[in-house]
Amino acid sequence: MEDLNQVLRVRREKLAALSERGIEPFAYNFTRTATSAEVRGSFEDAERAGRLEEGGYGGRAALGGRIVAWRSHGKSAFANLEDAAGRIQLYFRKDVLGEAGFGDLDLLDLGDWLGVEGTAFRTRMGEVTVRVDSWTLLAKSLRPLPFGKVEVAPDTGEHIVHSGFADTEARYRQRYADLAVHPEVRNVFRTRARVISELRRFLDDEGFLEVETPALQPLYGGASARPFLTRHNALDRTMYLRIADELYLKRLIVGGLDRVYEISKDFRNEGIDRFHNPEFTMLEWYQAFSDYEDQMELVERLVVQVVERVHGSRAFRFGEHEIRVDPPFGRLRLVDALSAALAQDVLSLTDRELRERAQAMSLPDLDGAGRGKLIDKLFGALVEPELVQPTFVIDHPKELSPLAKPKRGEPRLTERFELYMAGTEVFNAFSELNDPVDQRERFEAQAELRAAGDEEAQAIDEDYIRALEYGMPPTGGVGMGVDRFVMLLANQASIRDVILFPILRTDE
RNA sequence: GACCCGGUAGCUCAGCUGGUAGAGCAACGGACUUUUAAUCCGUAGGUCGUGGGUUCGAGACCCACCCGGGUCACCA
């Protein structure tokens, strides 16, 4: 307590003063009758209908919120109260509240939760305001929130924040403070929730069954990534946090649950940057009797519906781009697009020629890159950035897609697509490999890579092969990075801005 | 993991080729009964990320480390 700085000490002193005056600083409840938006709305309705009382007052209301601005003027004071619906101005007068009720306002601070009752009116400056005739402290704030001052530009109505809370590290570490002072951050997470519930709604309506598969697994698989390890004490064995849902969901297809999906946290033990958080949210679905063509059609309908429900239109802004999700989306065969960009047929180029082309562009980290990786790098550098509007990139070379069925009639390609928007991959899908003999061979190839030191190569999953041996019908499967999809729809440049508590190093 | 940028008051930042730390906002005291980035007068507030080193003297220069942001690589 001794080392509390001045600002904190003053608030503790106010807390003590409140108790001395018999004011409970932490209330148990408060009955509110309206939100800030409802008060404003009903006042404006009454105003339009000419139903205002003498003096221009609308009806009484009780509302609760956080004090976010305070302007005191001696015998009167203005404050802004913020609740989940927005902000509204409060007006306190000494002649209304009395000596004590007005004097006790001195013990309030920015950040305090306050319940007020009063009547709405319009000030000389034209702002709908609640004239407070009684107030209740709901929770005293003992630590100052980093409020900026908000200026509303008179011409544009734009909100300009002065001296706000800008330190990104502090914003992520203390997300509660970030949310408390940034209504727009709260809105990002409302958008996120909306996107996820619309994804569910779409898949539910299509007859998919939502399932839950293990996050804690004895063997991980379904993607190329390093896992997190943990330990189960009673079983005395190492367990892994899942890196993908894929293999469990396809086991369910084998079992006859012919349309399944899962929205879950996956965990990958990899670097952290603006597109990667070690735990992230993945949507995967699998549909029996369908191939990748069917899934393209389904993805197209899903994207259009979710965007329309979230934005109320098929167009939205992302950074500098105006994205339009008008079907049919563009389709681009990967090899065609890359051949055009290179002005040479990719499939006829040798590995060595591919490497020379990549080196000529001074693409980094080419050491040890195989054919698939070279193609992927060239595509990433030459074609991806151009894919701003929704575009299906299809028929990837076999080297790039060990989990997809071969393309009918073109065995060097696979039946796979990725949907790109704003230059990033959002969906990835295959006609799923359902031949257990082929699957075993591919697992064994992975095992060789693993033995050679590739930590991301997959292990042989004998149980999964057994499942395939019972018979898996032809199946189309789709995976989507939910956080990245939310980034697009909420116009956020970093994955940390769509995850409430992104992973940071510990700060002790 | 590599490279670049950053960490100074509760918040946002300034601090020159090294000379014992500044502003605005917030806070505190005072004036002000329709203000709105309220205004005006006054006061107080700092282990300069951490630890070493160079120097008569380090917020600044050197080394190491911690934390964050960005770019690249892997991936969604």
Coordinates of C-alpha atoms (C1' of nucleotides) in Angstrom, one line a residue:
Chain A
M1 CA 0.0 0.0 0.0
E2 CA 3.0 2.3 0.7
D3 CA 4.2 2.1 -2.8
L4 CA 0.9 3.0 -4.4
N5 CA 1.4 6.0 -6.6
Q6 CA -0.5 9.2 -6.2
V7 CA -3.3 8.4 -8.6
L8 CA -4.0 5.1 -6.9
R9 CA -3.7 6.5 -3.5
V10 CA -6.2 9.2 -4.1
R11 CA -8.8 6.7 -5.3
R12 CA -8.3 4.6 -2.1
E13 CA -8.8 7.8 -0.1
K14 CA -12.1 8.4 -2.0
L15 CA -13.1 4.9 -1.3
A16 CA -12.6 5.5 2.5
A17 CA -14.5 8.8 2.2
L18 CA -17.4 7.1 0.5
S19 CA -17.7 4.6 3.4
E20 CA -17.6 7.5 5.9
R21 CA -20.5 9.1 4.2
G22 CA -22.4 5.8 4.2
I23 CA -22.2 5.2 0.5
E24 CA -21.7 1.6 -0.5
P25 CA -18.9 1.6 -3.2
F26 CA -19.7 -1.8 -4.5
A27 CA -23.4 -2.4 -5.1
Y28 CA -25.1 -5.7 -5.3
N29 CA -27.5 -5.0 -8.2
F30 CA -29.2 -2.2 -10.1
T31 CA -32.5 -2.3 -11.9
R32 CA -32.3 -0.4 -15.1
T33 CA -35.2 0.4 -17.3
A34 CA -33.4 1.4 -20.5
T35 CA -30.1 1.5 -22.4
S36 CA -28.5 4.7 -23.6
A37 CA -29.7 4.0 -27.1
E38 CA -33.3 3.4 -25.9
V39 CA -33.4 6.6 -23.9
R40 CA -32.2 8.6 -26.9
G41 CA -34.6 6.8 -29.2
S42 CA -37.7 7.3 -27.1
F43 CA -36.8 10.9 -26.5
E44 CA -36.5 11.6 -30.2
D45 CA -39.7 9.8 -30.9
A46 CA -41.5 11.9 -28.3
E47 CA -39.9 15.0 -29.7
R48 CA -41.1 14.2 -33.2
A49 CA -44.6 13.4 -32.0
G50 CA -44.7 16.7 -29.9
R51 CA -45.2 14.7 -26.7
L52 CA -42.5 16.3 -24.7
E53 CA -43.3 17.8 -21.3
E54 CA -43.0 21.4 -20.4
G55 CA -39.3 22.4 -20.6
G56 CA -38.6 19.8 -23.2
Y57 CA -38.3 16.8 -21.0
G58 CA -39.0 13.2 -22.1
G59 CA -39.9 10.3 -19.8
R60 CA -37.9 9.0 -16.8
A61 CA -35.4 6.2 -17.1
A62 CA -32.9 4.4 -15.0
L63 CA -29.7 3.4 -16.7
G64 CA -26.4 2.0 -15.7
G65 CA -23.0 2.3 -17.2
R66 CA -19.4 3.4 -16.8
I67 CA -18.4 7.1 -16.5
V68 CA -16.1 7.8 -19.5
A69 CA -15.9 11.6 -19.4
W70 CA -16.5 14.3 -16.8
R71 CA -16.9 18.1 -17.2
S72 CA -17.6 19.9 -14.0
H73 CA -18.8 23.5 -13.9
G74 CA -19.2 24.4 -10.2
K75 CA -22.8 24.0 -9.4
S76 CA -23.5 21.7 -12.4
A77 CA -21.6 19.0 -14.2
F78 CA -21.7 17.0 -17.4
A79 CA -20.6 13.4 -17.8
N80 CA -20.7 10.8 -20.4
L81 CA -22.1 7.4 -19.4
E82 CA -21.3 4.4 -21.5
D83 CA -23.2 1.1 -21.6
A84 CA -23.3 -1.8 -24.1
A85 CA -25.5 0.2 -26.4
G86 CA -23.3 3.3 -26.6
R87 CA -22.8 6.6 -24.8
I88 CA -25.2 9.2 -23.4
Q89 CA -24.6 12.5 -21.7
L90 CA -25.6 13.1 -18.1
Y91 CA -26.3 16.5 -16.6
F92 CA -26.1 17.0 -12.8
R93 CA -27.4 20.1 -11.1
K94 CA -26.9 21.1 -7.5
D95 CA -30.4 22.5 -7.2
V96 CA -31.8 19.1 -8.3
L97 CA -29.5 16.8 -6.3
G98 CA -29.2 18.9 -3.2
E99 CA -26.1 19.8 -1.3
A100 CA -25.1 16.3 -0.3
G101 CA -26.1 14.4 -3.5
F102 CA -24.2 16.9 -5.5
G103 CA -21.2 17.2 -3.2
D104 CA -20.7 13.4 -3.2
L105 CA -20.1 13.6 -6.9
D106 CA -16.6 14.7 -6.0
L107 CA -15.9 11.2 -4.9
L108 CA -16.6 9.8 -8.4
D109 CA -13.9 9.1 -11.0
L110 CA -13.7 8.2 -14.6
G111 CA -14.2 4.4 -14.9
D112 CA -16.7 4.2 -12.0
W113 CA -19.8 2.2 -12.7
L114 CA -22.9 4.4 -12.0
G115 CA -26.6 3.9 -12.0
V116 CA -28.7 7.0 -12.6
E117 CA -32.3 8.0 -12.8
G118 CA -33.6 11.1 -14.5
T119 CA -35.4 12.6 -17.5
A120 CA -34.2 13.1 -21.0
F121 CA -33.9 16.6 -22.6
R122 CA -32.0 18.3 -25.4
T123 CA -29.3 20.7 -24.4
R124 CA -28.6 24.1 -26.1
M125 CA -25.9 22.4 -28.0
G126 CA -28.5 19.9 -29.3
E127 CA -27.4 16.8 -27.5
V128 CA -29.9 14.4 -25.9
T129 CA -29.0 14.3 -22.3
V130 CA -30.3 12.8 -19.1
R131 CA -30.9 15.2 -16.3
V132 CA -30.0 13.1 -13.3
D133 CA -32.2 13.4 -10.2
S134 CA -30.6 10.5 -8.3
W135 CA -27.6 8.3 -8.7
T136 CA -26.2 5.1 -7.2
L137 CA -22.5 4.1 -7.2
L138 CA -22.4 0.6 -8.6
A139 CA -18.7 -0.1 -8.5
K140 CA -15.8 2.2 -7.6
S141 CA -12.8 2.1 -9.9
L142 CA -9.6 2.1 -8.0
R143 CA -7.3 2.2 -10.9
P144 CA -7.6 4.7 -13.7
L145 CA -8.5 3.4 -17.1
P146 CA -6.5 4.9 -20.0
F147 CA -9.4 6.9 -21.5
G148 CA -8.6 9.2 -24.4
K149 CA -10.6 12.3 -25.1
V150 CA -13.0 11.9 -27.9
E151 CA -13.6 14.8 -30.3
V152 CA -16.4 14.6 -32.8
A153 CA -15.3 16.4 -35.9
P154 CA -18.1 18.9 -36.6
D155 CA -18.1 18.5 -40.4
T156 CA -17.6 14.7 -40.8
G157 CA -19.0 13.4 -37.5
E158 CA -15.8 11.4 -37.3
H159 CA -14.6 10.4 -33.8
I160 CA -11.0 11.6 -33.2
V161 CA -9.4 10.1 -30.1
H162 CA -6.8 12.2 -28.3
S163 CA -4.1 10.7 -26.1
G164 CA -5.8 7.3 -26.2
F165 CA -4.6 3.8 -25.2
A166 CA -2.2 3.0 -28.0
D167 CA 0.4 0.6 -26.6
T168 CA -0.3 -2.6 -28.4
E169 CA 1.5 -4.7 -25.8
A170 CA -0.5 -3.3 -22.9
R171 CA -3.7 -3.6 -24.9
Y172 CA -3.2 -7.3 -25.4
R173 CA -2.0 -8.0 -21.9
Q174 CA -4.8 -6.0 -20.3
R175 CA -7.6 -6.8 -22.8
Y176 CA -10.1 -5.8 -20.2
A177 CA -8.8 -2.2 -20.3
D178 CA -8.6 -2.3 -24.1
L179 CA -12.2 -3.4 -24.3
A180 CA -13.2 -0.9 -21.6
V181 CA -11.9 2.2 -23.5
H182 CA -12.4 1.0 -27.1
P183 CA -16.0 0.4 -28.1
E184 CA -14.7 -0.5 -31.6
V185 CA -12.7 -3.4 -30.1
R186 CA -15.9 -4.7 -28.4
N187 CA -17.5 -4.5 -31.8
V188 CA -14.8 -6.6 -33.4
F189 CA -15.6 -9.4 -31.0
R190 CA -19.4 -9.0 -31.6
T191 CA -18.6 -9.5 -35.3
R192 CA -16.6 -12.5 -34.5
A193 CA -19.4 -14.1 -32.5
R194 CA -21.8 -13.3 -35.3
V195 CA -19.6 -14.9 -37.9
I196 CA -19.3 -18.1 -35.9
S197 CA -23.0 -18.4 -35.2
E198 CA -23.7 -17.8 -38.9
L199 CA -21.3 -20.5 -39.9
R200 CA -23.1 -22.9 -37.5
R201 CA -26.5 -21.8 -38.8
F202 CA -25.5 -22.5 -42.4
L203 CA -24.0 -25.9 -41.8
D204 CA -26.9 -26.9 -39.5
D205 CA -29.4 -25.9 -42.2
E206 CA -27.4 -28.0 -44.7
G207 CA -28.0 -31.1 -42.5
F208 CA -24.5 -31.2 -41.0
L209 CA -24.1 -32.7 -37.5
E210 CA -21.9 -30.7 -35.1
V211 CA -19.6 -33.0 -33.3
E212 CA -16.7 -32.8 -30.8
T213 CA -13.6 -34.9 -31.2
P214 CA -10.6 -35.1 -28.8
A215 CA -8.4 -32.1 -28.3
L216 CA -6.1 -34.3 -26.1
Q217 CA -4.8 -37.1 -28.4
P218 CA -2.5 -40.1 -28.0
L219 CA -1.3 -39.5 -31.6
Y220 CA -1.7 -36.3 -33.6
G221 CA -2.2 -35.9 -37.3
G222 CA -4.2 -34.4 -40.1
A223 CA -1.7 -31.6 -40.9
S224 CA 2.0 -31.0 -41.1
A225 CA 2.9 -29.2 -37.9
R226 CA 4.7 -29.7 -34.7
P227 CA 2.4 -30.4 -31.7
F228 CA 2.3 -29.4 -28.1
L229 CA 3.1 -32.2 -25.7
T230 CA 1.6 -32.8 -22.4
R231 CA 1.4 -35.7 -19.9
H232 CA -1.4 -37.7 -18.5
N233 CA -0.3 -38.8 -15.0
A234 CA -2.7 -41.7 -14.4
L235 CA -2.1 -43.3 -17.8
D236 CA 1.6 -42.4 -17.4
R237 CA 1.9 -41.4 -21.0
T238 CA 2.6 -38.5 -23.4
M239 CA -0.5 -36.9 -24.9
Y240 CA -0.6 -34.3 -27.8
L241 CA -2.8 -31.3 -28.3
R242 CA -4.5 -31.7 -31.6
I243 CA -3.1 -29.9 -34.7
A244 CA -6.2 -30.8 -36.8
D245 CA -9.6 -32.5 -36.6
E246 CA -9.3 -34.2 -39.9
L247 CA -8.6 -37.8 -39.0
Y248 CA -11.2 -38.0 -36.3
L249 CA -13.9 -36.4 -38.4
K250 CA -13.3 -38.9 -41.3
R251 CA -13.5 -41.8 -38.8
L252 CA -17.1 -40.5 -38.2
I253 CA -17.8 -40.6 -42.0
V254 CA -16.7 -44.2 -41.9
G255 CA -19.1 -44.7 -39.1
G256 CA -22.0 -43.4 -41.1
L257 CA -22.4 -39.9 -39.7
D258 CA -22.3 -38.7 -43.3
R259 CA -22.2 -34.9 -42.8
V260 CA -20.2 -33.7 -39.8
Y261 CA -18.5 -30.5 -38.8
E262 CA -16.5 -29.2 -35.9
I263 CA -15.5 -25.7 -34.7
S264 CA -12.6 -26.2 -32.4
K265 CA -9.3 -24.9 -31.0
D266 CA -6.3 -26.4 -32.7
F267 CA -2.7 -26.0 -31.4
R268 CA 0.4 -25.8 -33.4
N269 CA 3.8 -25.4 -31.8
E270 CA 5.1 -22.8 -34.3
G271 CA 6.0 -19.2 -34.5
I272 CA 3.8 -16.3 -33.7
D273 CA 3.1 -13.5 -36.1
R274 CA 0.3 -11.4 -37.5
F275 CA -1.3 -14.5 -39.1
H276 CA -0.5 -17.1 -36.5
N277 CA -1.5 -17.7 -32.9
P278 CA -0.4 -21.0 -31.4
E279 CA -4.0 -21.8 -30.5
F280 CA -6.4 -20.9 -33.2
T281 CA -10.0 -21.7 -34.2
M282 CA -10.6 -24.1 -37.0
L283 CA -13.7 -25.1 -38.8
E284 CA -13.7 -28.4 -40.7
W285 CA -16.5 -30.3 -42.3
Y286 CA -16.8 -33.5 -44.3
Q287 CA -19.6 -34.6 -46.5
A288 CA -20.0 -38.1 -47.8
F289 CA -20.8 -38.8 -51.5
S290 CA -19.4 -35.4 -52.5
D291 CA -16.2 -34.3 -54.3
Y292 CA -14.3 -31.1 -54.4
E293 CA -16.6 -29.7 -57.1
D294 CA -19.6 -30.1 -54.8
Q295 CA -17.6 -28.4 -52.0
M296 CA -16.7 -25.4 -54.1
E297 CA -20.4 -24.8 -54.7
L298 CA -21.1 -25.2 -51.0
V299 CA -18.3 -22.9 -49.9
E300 CA -19.5 -20.3 -52.4
R301 CA -23.0 -20.4 -50.9
L302 CA -21.6 -20.3 -47.3
V303 CA -19.4 -17.3 -48.0
V304 CA -22.2 -15.4 -49.7
Q305 CA -24.6 -16.1 -46.9
V306 CA -22.3 -15.3 -44.0
V307 CA -21.1 -12.1 -45.6
E308 CA -24.7 -11.0 -46.3
R309 CA -25.8 -11.8 -42.8
V310 CA -22.9 -10.1 -41.2
H311 CA -22.6 -7.0 -43.4
G312 CA -26.1 -6.8 -44.9
S313 CA -24.5 -6.8 -48.3
R314 CA -22.2 -8.8 -50.6
A315 CA -19.5 -6.1 -50.4
F316 CA -17.2 -5.1 -47.6
R317 CA -14.0 -3.3 -47.1
F318 CA -10.7 -4.9 -46.1
G319 CA -7.9 -2.5 -45.8
E320 CA -7.5 -0.8 -49.2
H321 CA -9.7 -3.4 -50.9
E322 CA -13.4 -3.5 -51.7
I323 CA -14.2 -7.2 -51.6
R324 CA -17.3 -8.4 -53.4
V325 CA -18.6 -12.0 -53.0
D326 CA -20.7 -12.3 -56.1
P327 CA -20.9 -15.9 -57.3
P328 CA -19.6 -17.6 -59.3
F329 CA -16.2 -16.9 -57.8
G330 CA -13.2 -17.0 -60.2
R331 CA -11.5 -20.3 -60.8
L332 CA -7.9 -20.6 -61.6
R333 CA -6.0 -23.8 -62.2
L334 CA -2.8 -23.4 -60.2
V335 CA -0.5 -24.7 -62.9
D336 CA -2.2 -22.5 -65.5
A337 CA -1.9 -19.4 -63.4
L338 CA 1.7 -20.1 -62.6
S339 CA 2.6 -21.1 -66.2
A340 CA 1.2 -17.8 -67.4
A341 CA 3.1 -15.8 -64.8
L342 CA 6.3 -17.7 -65.7
A343 CA 5.6 -17.7 -69.4
Q344 CA 6.5 -21.4 -69.4
D345 CA 4.6 -24.6 -68.8
V346 CA 5.2 -25.4 -65.2
L347 CA 4.7 -29.1 -65.6
S348 CA 7.3 -29.4 -68.3
L349 CA 9.9 -27.6 -66.2
T350 CA 12.5 -29.7 -64.4
D351 CA 13.1 -29.3 -60.7
R352 CA 16.4 -27.6 -61.5
E353 CA 14.7 -25.1 -63.9
L354 CA 12.1 -24.3 -61.2
R355 CA 14.9 -23.7 -58.7
E356 CA 16.6 -21.3 -61.2
R357 CA 13.5 -19.4 -61.7
A358 CA 13.0 -19.0 -58.0
Q359 CA 16.6 -18.0 -57.5
A360 CA 16.3 -15.4 -60.3
M361 CA 13.6 -13.8 -58.2
S362 CA 15.8 -14.0 -55.2
L363 CA 13.2 -15.9 -53.2
P364 CA 14.7 -16.7 -49.8
D365 CA 15.3 -20.1 -48.1
L366 CA 15.4 -22.3 -51.2
D367 CA 17.9 -24.7 -49.6
G368 CA 16.6 -28.2 -49.7
A369 CA 13.3 -27.1 -51.2
G370 CA 11.7 -30.0 -53.2
R371 CA 9.6 -29.6 -56.3
G372 CA 6.3 -29.0 -54.4
K373 CA 7.9 -26.3 -52.2
L374 CA 9.4 -24.5 -55.2
I375 CA 6.1 -24.4 -57.0
D376 CA 4.4 -23.2 -53.8
K377 CA 7.0 -20.4 -53.4
L378 CA 6.7 -19.2 -57.0
F379 CA 2.9 -19.3 -56.8
G380 CA 3.0 -17.4 -53.5
A381 CA 5.3 -14.7 -54.9
L382 CA 3.8 -14.3 -58.4
V383 CA 0.1 -15.1 -58.2
E384 CA -1.3 -15.0 -54.6
P385 CA -1.0 -11.2 -54.0
E386 CA -3.2 -10.7 -57.1
L387 CA -6.1 -12.8 -55.7
V388 CA -8.0 -10.0 -54.0
Q389 CA -11.5 -10.9 -55.1
P390 CA -12.7 -14.4 -54.0
T391 CA -10.9 -16.9 -56.3
F392 CA -10.7 -20.7 -56.2
V393 CA -7.2 -21.9 -56.9
I394 CA -7.7 -25.5 -58.1
D395 CA -5.9 -28.7 -59.1
H396 CA -2.7 -28.5 -57.2
P397 CA 0.3 -30.6 -58.2
K398 CA 0.4 -33.9 -56.4
E399 CA 3.7 -32.9 -54.7
L400 CA 1.8 -30.2 -52.9
S401 CA -1.2 -32.3 -51.7
P402 CA -0.4 -35.6 -50.1
L403 CA -3.9 -36.0 -48.7
A404 CA -6.0 -35.4 -51.8
K405 CA -7.2 -37.8 -54.4
P406 CA -5.5 -37.7 -57.8
K407 CA -7.3 -35.6 -60.4
R408 CA -9.4 -37.7 -62.7
G409 CA -7.5 -37.9 -66.0
E410 CA -4.5 -35.9 -64.8
P411 CA -2.6 -38.0 -62.4
R412 CA 0.1 -35.4 -61.8
L413 CA -2.6 -33.1 -60.3
T414 CA -5.0 -33.5 -57.4
E415 CA -8.6 -32.6 -56.7
R416 CA -8.0 -29.8 -54.3
F417 CA -9.0 -26.2 -54.0
E418 CA -8.1 -23.2 -51.9
L419 CA -10.3 -20.1 -51.8
Y420 CA -8.3 -16.9 -51.7
M421 CA -9.6 -13.5 -50.6
A422 CA -7.6 -10.4 -50.2
G423 CA -4.5 -12.2 -51.1
T424 CA -4.8 -14.8 -48.3
E425 CA -5.9 -18.4 -48.3
V426 CA -9.1 -18.8 -46.3
F427 CA -10.5 -22.3 -47.3
N428 CA -8.6 -25.4 -48.2
A429 CA -10.4 -28.5 -49.5
F430 CA -10.0 -31.9 -51.2
S431 CA -11.7 -34.8 -52.6
E432 CA -10.6 -36.9 -49.6
L433 CA -8.3 -39.9 -50.1
N434 CA -10.3 -42.9 -49.2
D435 CA -8.1 -45.7 -50.4
P436 CA -6.5 -47.3 -47.3
V437 CA -3.7 -48.9 -49.3
D438 CA -2.7 -45.6 -50.8
Q439 CA -3.1 -44.0 -47.4
R440 CA -0.7 -46.4 -45.8
E441 CA 1.9 -45.7 -48.5
R442 CA 1.6 -42.0 -48.0
F443 CA 1.9 -42.4 -44.2
E444 CA 5.0 -44.5 -44.8
A445 CA 6.5 -41.8 -47.0
Q446 CA 5.8 -39.4 -44.2
A447 CA 7.5 -41.7 -41.7
E448 CA 10.6 -41.7 -43.8
L449 CA 10.7 -37.9 -43.8
R450 CA 10.2 -38.1 -40.1
A451 CA 13.1 -40.5 -39.7
A452 CA 15.2 -38.1 -41.8
G453 CA 14.5 -35.4 -39.2
D454 CA 11.4 -33.6 -40.5
E455 CA 9.6 -32.8 -37.2
E456 CA 6.5 -31.8 -39.1
A457 CA 6.0 -35.0 -40.9
Q458 CA 3.1 -37.1 -39.8
A459 CA 3.2 -40.4 -37.9
I460 CA 1.5 -43.6 -39.1
D461 CA -2.0 -43.7 -37.6
E462 CA -2.8 -47.4 -37.7
D463 CA -6.2 -46.9 -36.2
Y464 CA -7.1 -44.4 -38.9
I465 CA -6.0 -46.9 -41.6
R466 CA -8.1 -49.6 -39.9
A467 CA -11.1 -47.2 -40.1
L468 CA -10.5 -46.6 -43.9
E469 CA -10.2 -50.4 -44.4
Y470 CA -13.8 -50.7 -43.1
G471 CA -14.7 -48.4 -46.0
M472 CA -15.0 -44.6 -46.3
P473 CA -17.4 -43.4 -48.9
P474 CA -16.2 -40.7 -51.4
T475 CA -16.1 -37.6 -49.3
G476 CA -15.4 -33.9 -49.8
G477 CA -13.7 -32.2 -46.9
V478 CA -13.2 -28.5 -46.2
G479 CA -11.1 -26.7 -43.6
M480 CA -11.2 -23.0 -42.8
G481 CA -9.1 -20.8 -40.5
V482 CA -11.9 -19.1 -38.5
D483 CA -9.7 -16.4 -37.1
R484 CA -8.5 -15.4 -40.6
F485 CA -12.1 -15.3 -41.9
V486 CA -13.0 -13.1 -39.0
M487 CA -10.0 -10.8 -39.8
L488 CA -11.4 -10.3 -43.2
L489 CA -15.0 -9.7 -42.1
A490 CA -13.9 -7.4 -39.2
N491 CA -11.3 -5.6 -41.3
Q492 CA -8.5 -6.4 -38.9
A493 CA -4.8 -6.7 -40.0
S494 CA -3.6 -8.9 -37.2
I495 CA -4.9 -12.2 -35.8
R496 CA -4.2 -10.8 -32.3
D497 CA -7.0 -8.3 -33.0
V498 CA -9.6 -11.0 -33.4
I499 CA -8.5 -13.2 -30.5
L500 CA -9.4 -11.9 -27.1
F501 CA -6.3 -13.1 -25.3
P502 CA -3.6 -13.8 -27.8
I503 CA -0.5 -15.6 -26.6
L504 CA 2.3 -13.3 -25.3
R505 CA 5.5 -14.1 -23.5
T506 CA 5.0 -14.0 -19.8
D507 CA 5.7 -10.6 -18.3
E508 CA 6.9 -11.0 -14.7
Chain B
rG1 C1' 14.9 -18.7 -35.6
rA2 C1' 17.2 -14.1 -38.6
rC3 C1' 17.0 -8.9 -39.4
rC4 C1' 14.8 -3.8 -38.5
rC5 C1' 12.1 -0.5 -35.1
rG6 C1' 10.6 0.5 -30.2
rG7 C1' 10.2 0.4 -24.2
rU8 C1' 10.9 7.8 -20.3
rA9 C1' 4.9 10.2 -15.2
rG10 C1' -1.7 6.6 -14.7
rC11 C1' -2.1 7.5 -20.6
rU12 C1' 0.1 9.8 -25.3
rC13 C1' 4.8 11.5 -26.3
rA14 C1' 9.4 15.1 -26.4
rG15 C1' 14.3 14.8 -24.5
rC16 C1' 20.1 17.8 -29.7
rU17 C1' 27.1 16.0 -30.9
rG18 C1' 26.7 12.7 -22.9
rG19 C1' 26.1 17.8 -18.1
rU20 C1' 21.5 15.5 -12.4
rA21 C1' 14.0 14.8 -16.4
rG22 C1' 9.8 17.9 -19.8
rA23 C1' 4.8 18.8 -22.2
rG24 C1' -0.4 17.6 -23.0
rC25 C1' -4.2 14.7 -20.9
rA26 C1' -5.6 12.2 -16.3
rA27 C1' -5.0 13.4 -10.8
rC28 C1' -5.2 17.1 -6.6
rG29 C1' -6.7 22.4 -4.7
rG30 C1' -9.5 26.8 -6.4
rA31 C1' -13.3 29.7 -10.0
rC32 C1' -17.5 28.6 -13.0
rU33 C1' -25.7 26.1 -13.1
rU34 C1' -26.7 23.8 -20.9
rU35 C1' -20.9 22.0 -21.3
rU36 C1' -18.9 18.5 -24.8
rA37 C1' -11.0 17.4 -26.5
rA38 C1' -15.1 22.6 -21.5
rU39 C1' -12.1 26.8 -20.0
rC40 C1' -8.9 29.6 -16.5
rC41 C1' -5.3 29.8 -12.0
rG42 C1' -2.3 26.8 -8.9
rU43 C1' -0.1 21.9 -7.0
rA44 C1' 1.8 17.2 -7.0
rG45 C1' 3.5 13.1 -9.7
rG46 C1' 9.4 9.5 -12.6
rU47 C1' 13.7 2.2 -10.0
rC48 C1' 14.1 6.6 -17.8
rG49 C1' 12.5 -2.2 -19.6
rU50 C1' 16.6 -5.2 -16.6
rG51 C1' 21.9 -6.0 -15.5
rG52 C1' 26.8 -4.9 -16.5
rG53 C1' 30.5 -1.5 -18.7
rU54 C1' 32.8 3.3 -20.6
rU55 C1' 33.1 8.3 -18.4
rC56 C1' 34.5 13.3 -13.6
rG57 C1' 29.3 12.6 -15.2
rA58 C1' 24.7 8.0 -19.0
rG59 C1' 17.6 8.5 -20.5
rA60 C1' 21.4 9.2 -24.4
rC61 C1' 27.4 5.7 -25.9
rC62 C1' 29.0 0.0 -25.6
rC63 C1' 27.7 -5.3 -24.2
rA64 C1' 24.2 -9.0 -22.6
rC65 C1' 19.3 -10.1 -21.4
rC66 C1' 13.7 -9.3 -21.0
rC67 C1' 9.2 -7.5 -23.4
rG68 C1' 6.4 -5.7 -27.7
rG69 C1' 5.7 -4.3 -33.0
rG70 C1' 7.2 -5.2 -38.2
rU71 C1' 9.6 -8.0 -42.2
rC72 C1' 11.2 -12.9 -43.8
rA73 C1' 10.9 -18.4 -43.2
rC74 C1' 6.9 -22.6 -41.6
rC75 C1' 1.9 -23.0 -41.4
rA76 C1' -4.4 -21.8 -41.1

